[in-house]
Amino acid sequence: MFKEIELLSAGQIEELRQIAATAKFVDGRISNPHSKVKQNLQLHDEAAYRKSSQILSQALLSHEDFRNFAFPVAMLPPLMTRYTPDMRYGAHADAAFLQLGNMSVRSDLSCTIFLGDPRTYEGGSLRIQLGTRDMRFKGEAGTAIVYPSDMLHEVEPVTKGERWVAITFIQSRIPDSSRRELLYELNEVAALEGLNMAPENFTRLQLVQSNLLRQWGDRP
Ligand SMILES: O=C(O)CCC(=O)C(=O)O
Ligand SMILES: [Fe+2]
């Protein structure tokens, strides 16, 4: 399951635009030197990375929809990337573990935050494979798409203009996607309908929610 989130205000996007305007971007293979499919540019500028990732992390971790859907326990600082014409990121699997200082983050969920106006570039959709079908995402500026990291995906070639996004990877308290989605649905129904229920039934529902989280949640 995918979750689309309205994440950033116009002011936050403008702030990120100003950071990106003067920052250094380099060949994205710097962090995947053996990749034959990665053709993009990524931010490589300590001060700009610190500032931009702080804005983006804070936006994600304070967003209720994101927290409810992802059950985040750790997240890589979001990284801004750019795709100019002919750049793409061919079909690939995201790494299972990523280094964050001296900690290893398991990538359960991947996230793309769209920063540029989709009308200013052609191509460049994020395409996620679902068996023999696929889903394409090219969001409005400021929206994010969160999807399970265990699915093959790609960024289609940009043919005109520039694709500007940020990406991150999230470790979830519920590693299994189908369990995470069940718990998300149950929690949503409880939040939306709980107050309409007889109080003793709502209490029983809350017991089920808590006990599923106990059974399925990673121990810290
Ligand atoms: O830019 C995107 O939308 C996704 C990039 C990606 O798949 C990755 O960095 O692993
Ligand atoms: Fe990826």
Coordinates of N, CA, C and O in Angstrom, one line a residue, residues 21-169:
A21 N 19.7 26.1 -4.4 CA 20.2 27.0 -5.5 C 21.7 27.2 -5.5 O 22.3 27.3 -6.5
T22 N 22.3 27.2 -4.3 CA 23.7 27.5 -4.2 C 24.5 26.3 -3.7 O 25.7 26.4 -3.5
A23 N 23.8 25.2 -3.5 CA 24.5 24.0 -3.0 C 25.1 23.2 -4.1 O 24.7 23.3 -5.3
K24 N 26.1 22.3 -3.7 CA 26.8 21.5 -4.7 C 26.0 20.2 -4.8 O 25.7 19.5 -3.8
F25 N 25.8 19.8 -6.1 CA 25.2 18.5 -6.4 C 26.2 17.7 -7.2 O 26.9 18.3 -8.0
V26 N 26.4 16.4 -6.9 CA 27.3 15.6 -7.6 C 26.7 14.3 -8.2 O 25.5 14.0 -7.8
D27 N 27.4 13.6 -9.0 CA 26.9 12.3 -9.6 C 26.4 11.4 -8.4 O 27.2 11.1 -7.5
G28 N 25.1 10.9 -8.5 CA 24.5 10.1 -7.5 C 25.2 8.8 -7.2 O 25.0 8.2 -6.2
R29 N 26.1 8.4 -8.1 CA 26.8 7.1 -7.9 C 27.8 7.2 -6.8 O 28.4 6.2 -6.4
I30 N 28.0 8.4 -6.3 CA 28.9 8.6 -5.2 C 28.5 7.7 -4.0 O 29.4 7.2 -3.3
S31 N 27.2 7.5 -3.8 CA 26.8 6.6 -2.7 C 26.4 5.2 -3.2 O 26.1 4.4 -2.3
N32 N 26.4 5.0 -4.5 CA 26.1 3.6 -5.0 C 27.1 3.4 -6.1 O 26.7 3.3 -7.3
P33 N 28.4 3.3 -5.8 CA 29.4 3.3 -6.9 C 29.3 2.1 -7.9 O 29.8 2.2 -9.0
H34 N 28.6 1.0 -7.5 CA 28.5 -0.1 -8.4 C 27.2 -0.2 -9.2 O 27.0 -1.1 -9.9
S35 N 26.4 0.9 -9.0 CA 25.1 0.9 -9.7 C 25.3 1.1 -11.2 O 25.9 2.1 -11.5
K36 N 24.6 0.3 -12.0 CA 24.6 0.6 -13.4 C 23.3 1.3 -13.8 O 23.1 1.6 -15.0
V37 N 22.4 1.5 -12.9 CA 21.1 2.1 -13.3 C 20.9 3.5 -12.7 O 20.0 4.2 -13.1
K38 N 21.7 3.9 -11.8 CA 21.5 5.2 -11.1 C 22.1 6.3 -11.9 O 23.4 6.3 -12.1
Q39 N 21.3 7.2 -12.4 CA 21.8 8.3 -13.2 C 21.1 9.6 -12.7 O 20.0 9.9 -13.2
N40 N 21.6 10.2 -11.7 CA 21.0 11.4 -11.1 C 22.1 12.2 -10.5 O 23.3 11.9 -10.5
L41 N 21.7 13.3 -9.9 CA 22.6 14.2 -9.1 C 22.1 14.2 -7.7 O 20.9 14.3 -7.5
Q42 N 23.0 14.2 -6.8 CA 22.5 14.3 -5.4 C 23.3 15.4 -4.6 O 24.5 15.6 -4.9
L43 N 22.6 15.9 -3.6 CA 23.3 17.0 -2.8 C 24.5 16.4 -2.2 O 24.6 15.3 -1.6
H44 N 25.6 17.2 -2.2 CA 26.9 16.8 -1.6 C 27.5 18.1 -1.0 O 28.4 18.7 -1.6
D45 N 26.9 18.5 0.1 CA 27.2 19.8 0.6 C 26.7 19.8 2.1 O 25.5 19.7 2.4
E46 N 27.7 19.7 3.0 CA 27.4 19.4 4.4 C 26.4 20.4 5.0 O 25.4 20.0 5.6
A47 N 26.6 21.7 4.8 CA 25.8 22.7 5.5 C 24.3 22.6 4.9 O 23.3 22.7 5.6
A48 N 24.3 22.5 3.5 CA 23.0 22.5 2.8 C 22.2 21.2 3.2 O 21.0 21.2 3.4
Y49 N 23.0 20.1 3.4 CA 22.3 18.8 3.8 C 21.8 18.9 5.2 O 20.6 18.5 5.4
R50 N 22.5 19.5 6.1 CA 22.1 19.7 7.4 C 20.8 20.5 7.5 O 19.8 20.0 8.1
K51 N 20.8 21.6 6.8 CA 19.6 22.5 6.9 C 18.4 21.9 6.2 O 17.3 21.9 6.7
S52 N 18.6 21.3 5.0 CA 17.5 20.8 4.2 C 16.9 19.5 4.9 O 15.7 19.4 5.0
S53 N 17.8 18.7 5.3 CA 17.3 17.4 5.9 C 16.6 17.7 7.2 O 15.6 17.0 7.6
Q54 N 17.0 18.8 7.9 CA 16.3 19.1 9.2 C 14.9 19.6 8.9 O 13.9 19.1 9.6
I55 N 14.7 20.4 7.9 CA 13.3 20.9 7.5 C 12.5 19.7 7.1 O 11.3 19.5 7.6
L56 N 13.0 18.8 6.3 CA 12.3 17.6 5.8 C 12.0 16.6 6.8 O 10.8 16.1 6.9
S57 N 13.0 16.3 7.7 CA 12.7 15.3 8.7 C 11.7 15.8 9.7 O 10.8 15.0 10.1
Q58 N 11.8 17.0 10.0 CA 10.9 17.6 11.0 C 9.5 17.6 10.4 O 8.5 17.3 11.1
A59 N 9.3 17.9 9.2 CA 8.0 17.9 8.5 C 7.4 16.5 8.5 O 6.2 16.3 8.9
L60 N 8.2 15.5 8.2 CA 7.7 14.2 8.2 C 7.3 13.7 9.6 O 6.2 13.2 9.8
L61 N 8.3 13.8 10.5 CA 8.1 13.2 11.8 C 7.0 14.0 12.6 O 6.4 13.4 13.6
S62 N 6.6 15.2 12.2 CA 5.6 15.9 13.0 C 4.2 15.7 12.2 O 3.2 16.2 12.7
H63 N 4.2 15.0 11.1 CA 3.0 14.9 10.3 C 2.2 13.6 10.8 O 2.7 12.5 10.8
E64 N 1.0 13.8 11.2 CA 0.2 12.7 11.8 C 0.0 11.6 10.8 O 0.1 10.4 11.2
D65 N -0.4 11.9 9.6 CA -0.6 10.8 8.6 C 0.6 10.0 8.4 O 0.6 8.8 8.3
F66 N 1.8 10.6 8.4 CA 3.1 9.9 8.2 C 3.3 9.0 9.4 O 3.6 7.8 9.3
R67 N 3.2 9.5 10.6 CA 3.4 8.7 11.8 C 2.5 7.6 11.9 O 2.8 6.4 12.2
N68 N 1.2 7.8 11.6 CA 0.2 6.8 11.7 C 0.4 5.6 10.7 O 0.2 4.5 11.0
F69 N 0.9 6.0 9.5 CA 1.1 5.0 8.4 C 2.4 4.3 8.6 O 2.5 3.1 8.3
A70 N 3.5 5.0 9.0 CA 4.8 4.4 8.9 C 5.3 3.8 10.3 O 6.2 3.0 10.3
F71 N 4.7 4.2 11.4 CA 5.2 3.7 12.7 C 6.7 3.9 12.7 O 7.5 2.9 13.0
P72 N 7.2 5.1 12.5 CA 8.7 5.3 12.3 C 9.5 5.1 13.6 O 9.0 5.6 14.7
V73 N 10.6 4.4 13.6 CA 11.5 4.4 14.7 C 12.9 5.0 14.3 O 13.6 5.5 15.2
A74 N 13.2 5.0 13.1 CA 14.4 5.7 12.6 C 14.3 6.0 11.2 O 13.5 5.4 10.4
M75 N 15.0 7.1 10.8 CA 14.8 7.6 9.4 C 16.1 8.2 9.0 O 16.8 8.9 9.7
L76 N 16.5 8.0 7.7 CA 17.7 8.6 7.2 C 17.4 10.1 7.0 O 16.2 10.4 6.6
P77 N 18.3 11.0 7.2 CA 18.0 12.4 6.9 C 17.7 12.5 5.4 O 18.5 12.1 4.5
P78 N 16.5 13.1 5.0 CA 16.2 13.2 3.6 C 17.2 13.9 2.8 O 17.8 14.9 3.2
L79 N 17.4 13.4 1.6 CA 18.5 13.9 0.7 C 17.9 14.4 -0.6 O 17.1 13.7 -1.3
M80 N 18.3 15.6 -1.0 CA 17.7 16.2 -2.2 C 18.5 15.7 -3.4 O 19.7 15.5 -3.4
T81 N 17.7 15.3 -4.5 CA 18.3 14.9 -5.7 C 17.7 15.6 -6.9 O 16.6 16.2 -6.8
R82 N 18.4 15.6 -8.0 CA 17.9 16.3 -9.2 C 18.1 15.4 -10.4 O 19.1 14.6 -10.5
Y83 N 17.2 15.4 -11.4 CA 17.4 14.7 -12.6 C 17.2 15.7 -13.8 O 16.1 16.3 -13.9
T84 N 18.2 15.9 -14.6 CA 18.1 16.7 -15.8 C 17.9 15.8 -17.0 O 17.9 14.6 -16.8
P85 N 17.6 16.4 -18.1 CA 17.2 15.5 -19.3 C 18.1 14.3 -19.5 O 19.3 14.5 -19.4
D86 N 17.5 13.2 -19.7 CA 18.1 11.9 -20.0 C 18.6 11.2 -18.7 O 19.0 10.0 -18.7
M87 N 18.4 11.8 -17.5 CA 18.7 11.1 -16.3 C 17.5 10.3 -15.9 O 16.4 10.6 -16.1
R88 N 17.9 9.2 -15.2 CA 16.9 8.2 -14.7 C 17.5 7.4 -13.6 O 18.7 7.5 -13.4
Y89 N 16.6 6.6 -13.0 CA 17.1 5.6 -12.0 C 16.4 4.3 -12.3 O 15.2 4.2 -12.0
G90 N 17.1 3.5 -13.1 CA 16.5 2.2 -13.6 C 16.0 1.3 -12.4 O 16.3 1.6 -11.3
A91 N 15.2 0.3 -12.8 CA 14.6 -0.6 -11.8 C 15.7 -1.1 -10.8 O 16.7 -1.6 -11.3
H92 N 15.4 -1.0 -9.6 CA 16.3 -1.5 -8.6 C 15.6 -1.8 -7.3 O 14.4 -1.5 -7.1
A93 N 16.3 -2.5 -6.4 CA 15.8 -2.8 -5.1 C 16.6 -1.9 -4.1 O 17.8 -1.7 -4.3
D94 N 15.9 -1.3 -3.1 CA 16.6 -0.5 -2.2 C 17.4 -1.4 -1.2 O 16.9 -2.5 -0.9
A95 N 18.5 -0.9 -0.7 CA 19.3 -1.7 0.2 C 18.5 -1.9 1.5 O 17.7 -1.1 1.9
A96 N 18.7 -3.1 2.1 CA 17.9 -3.5 3.3 C 18.4 -2.7 4.5 O 17.6 -2.3 5.4
F97 N 19.7 -2.4 4.6 CA 20.2 -1.7 5.8 C 21.1 -0.5 5.3 O 21.8 -0.6 4.3
L98 N 20.9 0.6 6.0 CA 21.6 1.8 5.6 C 22.3 2.3 6.9 O 21.8 2.2 8.0
Q99 N 23.5 2.9 6.7 CA 24.2 3.4 7.9 C 23.8 4.8 8.2 O 23.7 5.6 7.3
L100 N 23.6 5.0 9.5 CA 23.3 6.4 10.0 C 24.2 6.6 11.2 O 23.9 6.1 12.3
G101 N 25.3 7.2 11.0 CA 26.3 7.4 12.0 C 26.8 6.0 12.4 O 27.2 5.2 11.5
N102 N 26.8 5.6 13.7 CA 27.2 4.2 14.0 C 26.0 3.3 14.2 O 26.1 2.2 14.7
M103 N 24.9 3.7 13.6 CA 23.7 2.9 13.7 C 23.3 2.4 12.4 O 23.5 3.0 11.4
S104 N 22.7 1.2 12.4 CA 22.2 0.7 11.1 C 20.7 0.7 11.0 O 20.0 0.3 11.9
V105 N 20.2 1.4 10.0 CA 18.7 1.6 9.9 C 18.2 0.6 8.8 O 18.7 0.5 7.7
R106 N 17.2 -0.2 9.2 CA 16.6 -1.1 8.3 C 15.6 -0.4 7.4 O 14.7 0.3 8.0
S107 N 15.7 -0.5 6.1 CA 14.8 0.2 5.3 C 13.5 -0.6 5.1 O 13.5 -1.5 4.3
D108 N 12.4 -0.2 5.8 CA 11.1 -0.9 5.6 C 10.3 -0.1 4.7 O 9.5 -0.7 3.9
L109 N 10.4 1.2 4.7 CA 9.6 2.1 3.8 C 10.6 3.1 3.1 O 11.5 3.5 3.7
S110 N 10.2 3.4 1.9 CA 11.0 4.4 1.2 C 10.0 5.6 0.9 O 8.8 5.4 0.9
C111 N 10.6 6.7 0.8 CA 9.8 7.9 0.6 C 10.4 8.9 -0.4 O 11.6 9.2 -0.3
T112 N 9.6 9.4 -1.3 CA 10.0 10.4 -2.2 C 9.2 11.7 -1.9 O 7.9 11.6 -1.8
I113 N 9.8 12.8 -1.7 CA 9.1 14.1 -1.4 C 9.3 14.9 -2.7 O 10.5 15.2 -3.1
F114 N 8.2 15.2 -3.4 CA 8.3 15.9 -4.6 C 8.5 17.4 -4.3 O 7.7 18.0 -3.5
L115 N 9.5 18.0 -4.9 CA 9.8 19.4 -4.5 C 9.5 20.4 -5.7 O 9.1 21.5 -5.5
G116 N 9.7 19.9 -6.9 CA 9.4 20.7 -8.1 C 8.0 20.6 -8.6 O 7.3 19.6 -8.3
D117 N 7.6 21.6 -9.3 CA 6.2 21.6 -10.0 C 6.2 20.6 -11.1 O 7.1 20.7 -12.0
P118 N 5.3 19.6 -11.0 CA 5.3 18.6 -12.1 C 5.1 19.1 -13.5 O 5.4 18.4 -14.5
R119 N 4.5 20.3 -13.6 CA 4.3 20.9 -15.0 C 5.6 21.4 -15.6 O 5.6 21.8 -16.7
T120 N 6.7 21.5 -14.8 CA 7.9 22.0 -15.3 C 8.9 21.0 -15.8 O 10.0 21.3 -16.2
Y121 N 8.5 19.7 -15.7 CA 9.4 18.7 -16.3 C 8.5 17.6 -17.0 O 7.4 17.3 -16.6
E122 N 9.1 16.9 -17.9 CA 8.4 15.8 -18.6 C 9.2 14.5 -18.3 O 10.4 14.5 -18.2
G123 N 8.4 13.4 -18.2 CA 9.0 12.1 -17.8 C 9.2 12.2 -16.3 O 8.6 13.0 -15.6
G124 N 10.1 11.3 -15.8 CA 10.5 11.4 -14.4 C 9.5 10.9 -13.3 O 9.6 11.3 -12.2
S125 N 8.5 10.1 -13.8 CA 7.6 9.5 -12.8 C 8.3 8.4 -12.0 O 9.2 7.7 -12.5
L126 N 7.9 8.3 -10.7 CA 8.4 7.2 -9.9 C 7.4 6.1 -10.2 O 6.2 6.2 -10.1
R127 N 8.0 4.9 -10.7 CA 7.2 3.8 -11.2 C 7.5 2.6 -10.2 O 8.6 2.2 -10.1
I128 N 6.4 2.1 -9.6 CA 6.6 1.0 -8.7 C 5.9 -0.2 -9.2 O 4.8 -0.2 -9.7
Q129 N 6.7 -1.3 -9.3 CA 6.2 -2.5 -9.9 C 5.3 -3.3 -8.9 O 5.7 -3.5 -7.8
L130 N 4.1 -3.8 -9.5 CA 3.2 -4.6 -8.7 C 2.9 -5.8 -9.5 O 2.0 -5.8 -10.2
G131 N 3.8 -6.8 -9.4 CA 3.6 -8.0 -10.2 C 3.8 -7.6 -11.7 O 4.8 -7.0 -12.1
T132 N 2.7 -7.9 -12.5 CA 2.8 -7.5 -13.9 C 2.2 -6.1 -14.2 O 2.2 -5.7 -15.3
R133 N 1.8 -5.4 -13.1 CA 1.3 -4.1 -13.3 C 2.3 -3.1 -12.7 O 3.2 -3.5 -12.1
D134 N 1.9 -1.8 -12.8 CA 2.8 -0.8 -12.1 C 1.9 0.4 -11.7 O 0.8 0.6 -12.2
M135 N 2.5 1.2 -10.8 CA 1.9 2.4 -10.4 C 2.9 3.5 -10.7 O 4.0 3.4 -10.4
R136 N 2.3 4.7 -11.1 CA 3.2 5.8 -11.4 C 2.9 7.0 -10.5 O 1.7 7.3 -10.4
F137 N 3.9 7.6 -10.0 CA 3.6 8.8 -9.2 C 4.5 10.0 -9.6 O 5.7 9.8 -9.9
K138 N 3.8 11.1 -9.8 CA 4.5 12.3 -10.1 C 3.7 13.4 -9.4 O 2.7 14.0 -9.9
G139 N 4.1 13.6 -8.1 CA 3.3 14.4 -7.2 C 3.4 15.9 -7.4 O 4.4 16.4 -8.0
E140 N 2.5 16.7 -6.9 CA 2.6 18.1 -6.8 C 3.7 18.5 -5.9 O 4.1 17.7 -4.9
A141 N 4.3 19.7 -6.0 CA 5.4 20.1 -5.1 C 4.9 20.1 -3.7 O 3.8 20.6 -3.4
G142 N 5.7 19.5 -2.8 CA 5.3 19.5 -1.4 C 4.6 18.2 -1.0 O 4.4 18.1 0.2
T143 N 4.3 17.3 -1.9 CA 3.6 16.1 -1.5 C 4.7 15.0 -1.4 O 5.7 15.0 -2.1
A144 N 4.4 14.0 -0.6 CA 5.3 12.9 -0.4 C 4.6 11.6 -0.7 O 3.4 11.5 -0.5
I145 N 5.3 10.6 -1.2 CA 4.7 9.3 -1.4 C 5.6 8.3 -0.5 O 6.8 8.3 -0.6
V146 N 4.9 7.5 0.3 CA 5.6 6.5 1.1 C 5.2 5.1 0.6 O 4.0 4.9 0.4
Y147 N 6.2 4.3 0.4 CA 5.9 2.9 -0.2 C 6.8 1.9 0.4 O 8.0 2.2 0.9
P148 N 6.4 0.6 0.4 CA 7.3 -0.4 1.0 C 8.6 -0.5 0.2 O 8.6 -0.6 -1.0
S149 N 9.7 -0.6 1.0 CA 11.0 -0.7 0.3 C 11.3 -2.0 -0.4 O 12.3 -2.1 -1.1
D150 N 10.4 -3.0 -0.2 CA 10.7 -4.3 -0.8 C 10.1 -4.5 -2.2 O 10.0 -5.6 -2.7
M151 N 9.7 -3.4 -2.8 CA 9.1 -3.5 -4.2 C 10.1 -2.9 -5.2 O 10.8 -1.8 -4.9
L152 N 10.2 -3.6 -6.3 CA 11.1 -3.0 -7.4 C 10.5 -1.7 -7.9 O 9.3 -1.6 -8.0
H153 N 11.4 -0.7 -8.1 CA 10.9 0.6 -8.5 C 11.9 1.3 -9.4 O 13.1 0.9 -9.4
E154 N 11.5 2.3 -10.0 CA 12.4 3.1 -10.9 C 12.0 4.5 -11.0 O 10.8 4.8 -10.7
V155 N 12.9 5.4 -11.5 CA 12.5 6.7 -11.9 C 12.6 6.8 -13.4 O 13.7 6.5 -13.9
E156 N 11.5 7.0 -14.1 CA 11.6 7.0 -15.5 C 12.4 8.2 -16.0 O 12.5 9.2 -15.4
P157 N 13.0 8.1 -17.2 CA 13.8 9.1 -17.8 C 13.1 10.5 -17.8 O 12.0 10.5 -18.2
V158 N 13.9 11.5 -17.4 CA 13.4 12.8 -17.6 C 13.7 13.2 -19.1 O 14.8 13.0 -19.5
T159 N 12.7 13.8 -19.8 CA 12.9 14.1 -21.2 C 13.0 15.6 -21.4 O 13.5 16.1 -22.4
K160 N 12.5 16.4 -20.4 CA 12.5 17.9 -20.5 C 12.4 18.5 -19.1 O 11.7 17.9 -18.3
G161 N 13.1 19.6 -18.9 CA 13.0 20.2 -17.6 C 13.9 19.5 -16.6 O 14.7 18.7 -16.9
E162 N 13.5 19.7 -15.3 CA 14.3 19.1 -14.2 C 13.4 18.6 -13.1 O 12.5 19.3 -12.7
R163 N 13.7 17.3 -12.7 CA 13.0 16.7 -11.6 C 13.8 17.0 -10.4 O 15.0 16.6 -10.3
W164 N 13.1 17.5 -9.4 CA 13.8 17.9 -8.1 C 13.0 17.3 -7.0 O 11.8 17.6 -6.8
V165 N 13.6 16.3 -6.2 CA 12.9 15.6 -5.2 C 13.8 15.5 -4.0 O 15.0 15.8 -4.0
A166 N 13.3 14.9 -2.9 CA 14.1 14.5 -1.8 C 13.7 13.0 -1.5 O 12.5 12.7 -1.7
I167 N 14.6 12.2 -1.0 CA 14.3 10.8 -0.7 C 14.8 10.5 0.7 O 15.7 11.0 1.2
T168 N 14.1 9.5 1.3 CA 14.5 9.0 2.6 C 14.0 7.6 2.7 O 13.2 7.1 1.9
F169 N 14.6 6.9 3.8 CA 14.2 5.5 4.0 C 13.9 5.4 5.5 O 14.6 6.1 6.4

